[in-house]
Short mmCIF file of C-alpha atoms in Angstrom, two decimals:
data_model
loop_
_atom_site.label_atom_id
_atom_site.label_comp_id
_atom_site.label_asym_id
_atom_site.label_seq_id
_atom_site.Cartn_x
_atom_site.Cartn_y
_atom_site.Cartn_z
CA UNK A 231 104.96 103.40 98.55
CA UNK A 232 104.20 105.60 95.57
CA UNK A 233 102.03 103.80 93.09
CA UNK A 234 102.30 106.56 90.52
CA UNK A 235 105.65 108.10 89.70
CA UNK A 236 106.81 111.00 87.60
CA UNK A 237 110.57 110.76 87.51
CA UNK A 238 111.25 114.07 85.78
CA UNK A 239 110.67 116.99 88.12
CA UNK A 240 111.09 119.52 85.34
CA UNK A 241 111.10 119.86 81.57
CA UNK A 242 111.99 122.79 79.36
CA UNK A 243 111.00 123.01 75.69
CA UNK A 244 110.91 125.66 73.01
CA UNK A 245 107.63 127.13 71.89
CA UNK A 246 106.24 125.21 68.93
CA UNK A 247 108.08 122.01 69.75
CA UNK A 248 106.67 118.85 71.30
CA UNK A 249 106.49 118.40 75.07
CA UNK A 250 106.50 114.82 76.33
CA UNK A 251 105.65 114.20 79.97
CA UNK A 252 106.07 110.70 81.35
CA UNK A 253 104.44 108.75 84.14
CA UNK A 254 104.91 105.22 85.48
CA UNK A 255 102.65 103.20 87.73
CA UNK A 256 102.98 99.98 89.66
CA UNK A 257 99.42 98.77 90.22
CA UNK A 258 98.13 96.76 87.26
CA UNK A 259 94.59 97.06 88.65
CA UNK A 260 94.35 100.75 87.75
CA UNK A 261 91.73 101.13 85.05
CA UNK A 262 91.65 104.86 84.43
CA UNK A 263 94.37 107.47 84.10
CA UNK A 264 94.23 111.24 84.11
CA UNK A 265 96.45 114.25 83.61
CA UNK A 266 95.99 117.43 85.57
CA UNK A 267 97.55 120.82 85.05
CA UNK A 268 98.31 123.15 87.90
CA UNK A 269 99.17 126.84 87.80
CA UNK A 270 100.71 128.57 90.83
CA UNK A 271 98.20 129.42 93.59
CA UNK A 272 95.47 127.42 91.89
CA UNK A 273 94.11 123.93 92.33
CA UNK A 274 94.86 121.28 89.73
CA UNK A 275 92.48 121.22 86.76
CA UNK A 276 91.60 118.22 84.70
CA UNK A 277 93.30 118.06 81.31
CA UNK A 278 92.79 114.70 79.61
CA UNK A 279 92.15 111.09 80.55
CA UNK A 280 92.35 107.59 79.18
CA UNK A 281 90.68 104.33 80.02
CA UNK A 282 92.78 101.20 80.36
CA UNK A 283 90.94 99.64 77.41
CA UNK A 284 92.51 102.22 75.09
CA UNK A 285 96.09 103.02 74.21
CA UNK A 286 95.61 106.54 72.91
CA UNK A 287 93.34 109.49 73.50
CA UNK A 288 93.62 112.79 71.70
CA UNK A 289 92.11 116.17 72.50
CA UNK A 290 93.36 119.05 70.39
CA UNK A 291 97.02 119.64 71.09
CA UNK A 292 97.04 117.05 73.87
CA UNK A 293 97.46 113.31 73.40
CA UNK A 294 97.83 110.70 76.10
CA UNK A 295 99.40 107.33 75.33
CA UNK A 296 99.04 104.29 77.53
CA UNK A 297 101.37 101.28 77.46
CA UNK A 298 99.86 98.77 79.86
CA UNK A 299 102.57 96.17 79.47
CA UNK A 300 105.16 98.71 80.53
CA UNK A 301 102.81 100.37 83.04
CA UNK A 302 103.67 103.67 81.46
CA UNK A 303 101.71 106.62 80.18
CA UNK A 304 102.79 109.81 78.54
CA UNK A 305 101.29 113.17 77.68
CA UNK A 306 102.26 114.81 74.41
CA UNK A 307 101.63 118.49 73.81
CA UNK A 308 102.03 119.61 70.21
CA UNK A 309 102.75 122.38 69.52
CA UNK A 310 103.81 123.62 72.95
CA UNK A 311 102.79 127.16 73.90
CA UNK A 312 104.09 129.46 76.67
CA UNK A 313 100.65 129.22 78.34
CA UNK A 314 101.26 125.51 78.78
CA UNK A 315 103.93 126.31 81.37
CA UNK A 316 102.62 124.71 84.55
CA UNK A 317 103.05 121.66 86.75
CA UNK A 318 101.53 118.52 85.28
CA UNK A 319 100.34 115.67 87.47
CA UNK A 320 99.40 112.24 86.29
CA UNK A 321 96.90 110.28 88.31
CA UNK A 322 95.50 106.78 88.34
CA UNK A 323 92.40 105.26 89.80
CA UNK A 324 90.58 101.99 90.08
CA UNK A 325 86.80 102.05 89.85
CA UNK A 326 86.87 105.86 90.04
CA UNK A 327 87.40 105.89 93.76
CA UNK A 328 90.76 106.92 95.16
CA UNK A 329 93.03 108.89 92.90
CA UNK A 330 96.77 108.35 93.17
CA UNK A 331 98.94 111.19 91.94
CA UNK A 332 102.51 111.45 90.79
CA UNK A 333 104.74 114.13 92.25
CA UNK A 334 104.41 116.36 89.20
CA UNK A 335 106.56 117.63 86.35
CA UNK A 336 107.12 121.34 85.95
CA UNK A 337 106.95 122.27 82.28
CA UNK A 338 108.52 125.47 81.06
CA UNK A 339 107.77 126.46 77.49
CA UNK A 340 110.19 129.12 76.32
CA UNK A 341 109.00 131.74 73.83
CA UNK B 286 78.10 125.42 90.15
CA UNK B 287 80.85 127.21 92.04
CA UNK B 288 83.05 124.13 92.14
CA UNK B 289 84.80 122.79 95.20
CA UNK B 290 85.14 125.54 97.77
CA UNK B 291 87.91 125.56 100.33
CA UNK B 292 88.48 127.94 103.20
CA UNK B 293 90.54 129.66 104.25
CA UNK B 294 92.77 130.28 101.22
CA UNK B 295 95.72 131.07 103.46
CA UNK B 296 96.40 130.21 107.08
CA UNK B 297 99.39 131.23 109.16
CA UNK B 298 99.55 129.81 112.64
CA UNK B 299 102.00 129.25 115.42
CA UNK B 300 103.37 125.84 116.24
CA UNK B 301 101.17 124.04 118.70
CA UNK B 302 97.96 125.72 117.65
CA UNK B 303 94.94 123.90 116.25
CA UNK B 304 94.19 124.39 112.56
CA UNK B 305 90.93 123.56 110.83
CA UNK B 306 90.61 123.48 107.06
CA UNK B 307 87.17 123.43 105.45
CA UNK B 308 85.78 122.06 102.23
CA UNK B 309 82.46 122.22 100.44
CA UNK B 310 82.30 119.63 97.64
CA UNK B 311 80.35 119.95 94.43
CA UNK B 312 76.67 119.28 95.04
CA UNK B 313 75.75 115.73 94.11
CA UNK B 314 79.26 114.36 94.35
CA UNK B 315 79.55 111.41 96.70
CA UNK B 316 83.31 111.06 97.04
CA UNK B 317 85.55 113.58 98.77
CA UNK B 318 89.32 113.60 99.01
CA UNK B 319 91.85 115.53 101.04
CA UNK B 320 95.31 115.93 99.50
CA UNK B 321 98.49 117.61 100.66
CA UNK B 322 101.02 119.08 98.28
CA UNK B 323 104.62 119.60 99.27
CA UNK B 324 107.75 120.29 97.25
CA UNK B 325 109.28 116.96 98.18
CA UNK B 326 106.39 114.57 97.79
CA UNK B 327 104.05 116.24 95.32
CA UNK B 328 100.37 115.47 95.82
CA UNK B 329 99.66 112.99 98.62
CA UNK B 330 96.25 111.51 99.32
CA UNK B 331 95.49 111.91 103.02
CA UNK B 332 91.97 110.51 103.31
CA UNK B 333 88.93 109.91 101.23
CA UNK B 334 85.23 109.69 102.04
CA UNK B 335 82.47 107.97 100.15
CA UNK B 336 78.90 108.88 101.02
CA UNK B 337 80.25 110.75 104.08
CA UNK B 338 82.00 107.65 105.43
CA UNK B 339 85.80 107.58 105.73
CA UNK B 340 86.95 104.75 103.48
CA UNK B 341 90.72 105.02 103.66
CA UNK B 342 92.72 107.21 106.01
CA UNK B 343 96.03 105.42 105.55
CA UNK B 344 97.55 108.57 104.11
CA UNK B 345 96.96 110.60 107.24
CA UNK B 346 100.47 111.26 108.51
CA UNK B 347 99.83 110.84 112.23
CA UNK B 348 97.31 111.15 115.01
CA UNK B 349 97.58 114.90 114.99
CA UNK B 350 95.54 114.84 111.80
CA UNK B 351 91.82 114.13 111.77
CA UNK B 352 89.08 114.57 109.20
CA UNK B 353 85.32 114.60 109.40
CA UNK B 354 82.44 114.74 106.99
CA UNK B 355 79.28 115.37 109.01
CA UNK B 356 77.13 115.71 105.89
CA UNK B 357 77.34 115.54 102.11
CA UNK B 358 78.13 119.22 101.74
CA UNK B 359 80.89 119.80 104.26
CA UNK B 360 84.18 118.34 105.41
CA UNK B 361 86.95 119.44 107.74
CA UNK B 362 90.59 118.54 108.12
CA UNK B 363 92.00 119.34 111.54
CA UNK B 364 95.59 119.40 112.70
CA UNK B 365 96.15 119.53 116.44
CA UNK B 366 98.74 120.47 117.49
CA UNK B 367 100.25 121.89 114.33
CA UNK B 368 103.97 121.68 113.57
CA UNK B 369 106.19 123.55 111.09
CA UNK B 370 106.54 120.42 108.95
CA UNK B 371 102.79 120.52 108.33
CA UNK B 372 103.32 123.61 106.18
CA UNK B 373 101.96 122.76 102.74
CA UNK B 374 99.06 123.37 100.41
CA UNK B 375 96.05 121.25 101.27
CA UNK B 376 93.59 120.42 98.51
CA UNK B 377 90.10 119.09 98.74
CA UNK B 378 88.57 117.32 95.75
CA UNK B 379 85.24 115.72 94.99
CA UNK B 380 84.01 113.31 92.38
CA UNK B 381 80.90 111.51 91.31
CA UNK B 382 81.40 107.84 91.94
CA UNK B 383 79.93 106.20 88.88
CA UNK B 384 80.66 103.62 86.24
CA UNK B 385 81.25 106.14 83.50
CA UNK B 386 84.33 108.19 82.88
CA UNK B 387 84.76 110.89 85.47
CA UNK B 388 87.40 112.91 87.17
CA UNK B 389 87.96 114.60 90.47
CA UNK B 390 87.39 118.33 90.74
CA UNK B 391 89.75 120.21 92.97
CA UNK B 392 89.37 123.25 95.14
CA UNK B 393 91.92 126.02 94.96
CA UNK B 394 93.65 124.80 98.07
CA UNK B 395 94.55 126.17 101.48
CA UNK B 396 98.12 127.29 101.93
CA UNK B 397 99.10 126.50 105.51
CA UNK B 398 102.17 127.99 107.12
CA UNK B 399 103.09 126.90 110.62
CA UNK B 400 105.76 129.07 112.23
#
């Protein structure tokens, strides 16, 4: 049973526009959420995170929103750049132990 | 710090052979995770260790898979015998288990192909 789900396997946006990546989870006990970015032939790298006590965290062009009542989080990238083209994984954890990952969304930013 | 180090980067083996994947976590980290990435299921957690002790191996697909962590600086994931459906990229990650914000750091992965 997947506790973290990313229902959009791919997303294509134009350079300069906003990219919105979505993630849903089922376990209300998760207290920390993360986004990772993965380029081909590389391991995932940490991008941005949010604690369950917050509903928004911003870092430069990246903002993560958390809606606990809906068990939903999203990653906004504004403005999108071609170098942002990668697979994005959301992850959730409780007490910083096991990390549960979604299946990923492949973002393609067109020049 | 060199980060999480995995070896080999690529492994091609014949069905039925034993495969051993290796991981060196970041020094000082006390949690280690093995993940498998496939096209169909994305990133799956196979097993995780805390302070060298296996805490949860419920993600290990079957008895052909085994993992060990003999000390804080080394872990192995073994598949015996290997099958074509085991072909995937296997990631090792480590984290510092603490009460402050943290994240897991991933190795570059081992691409396994079983023919």
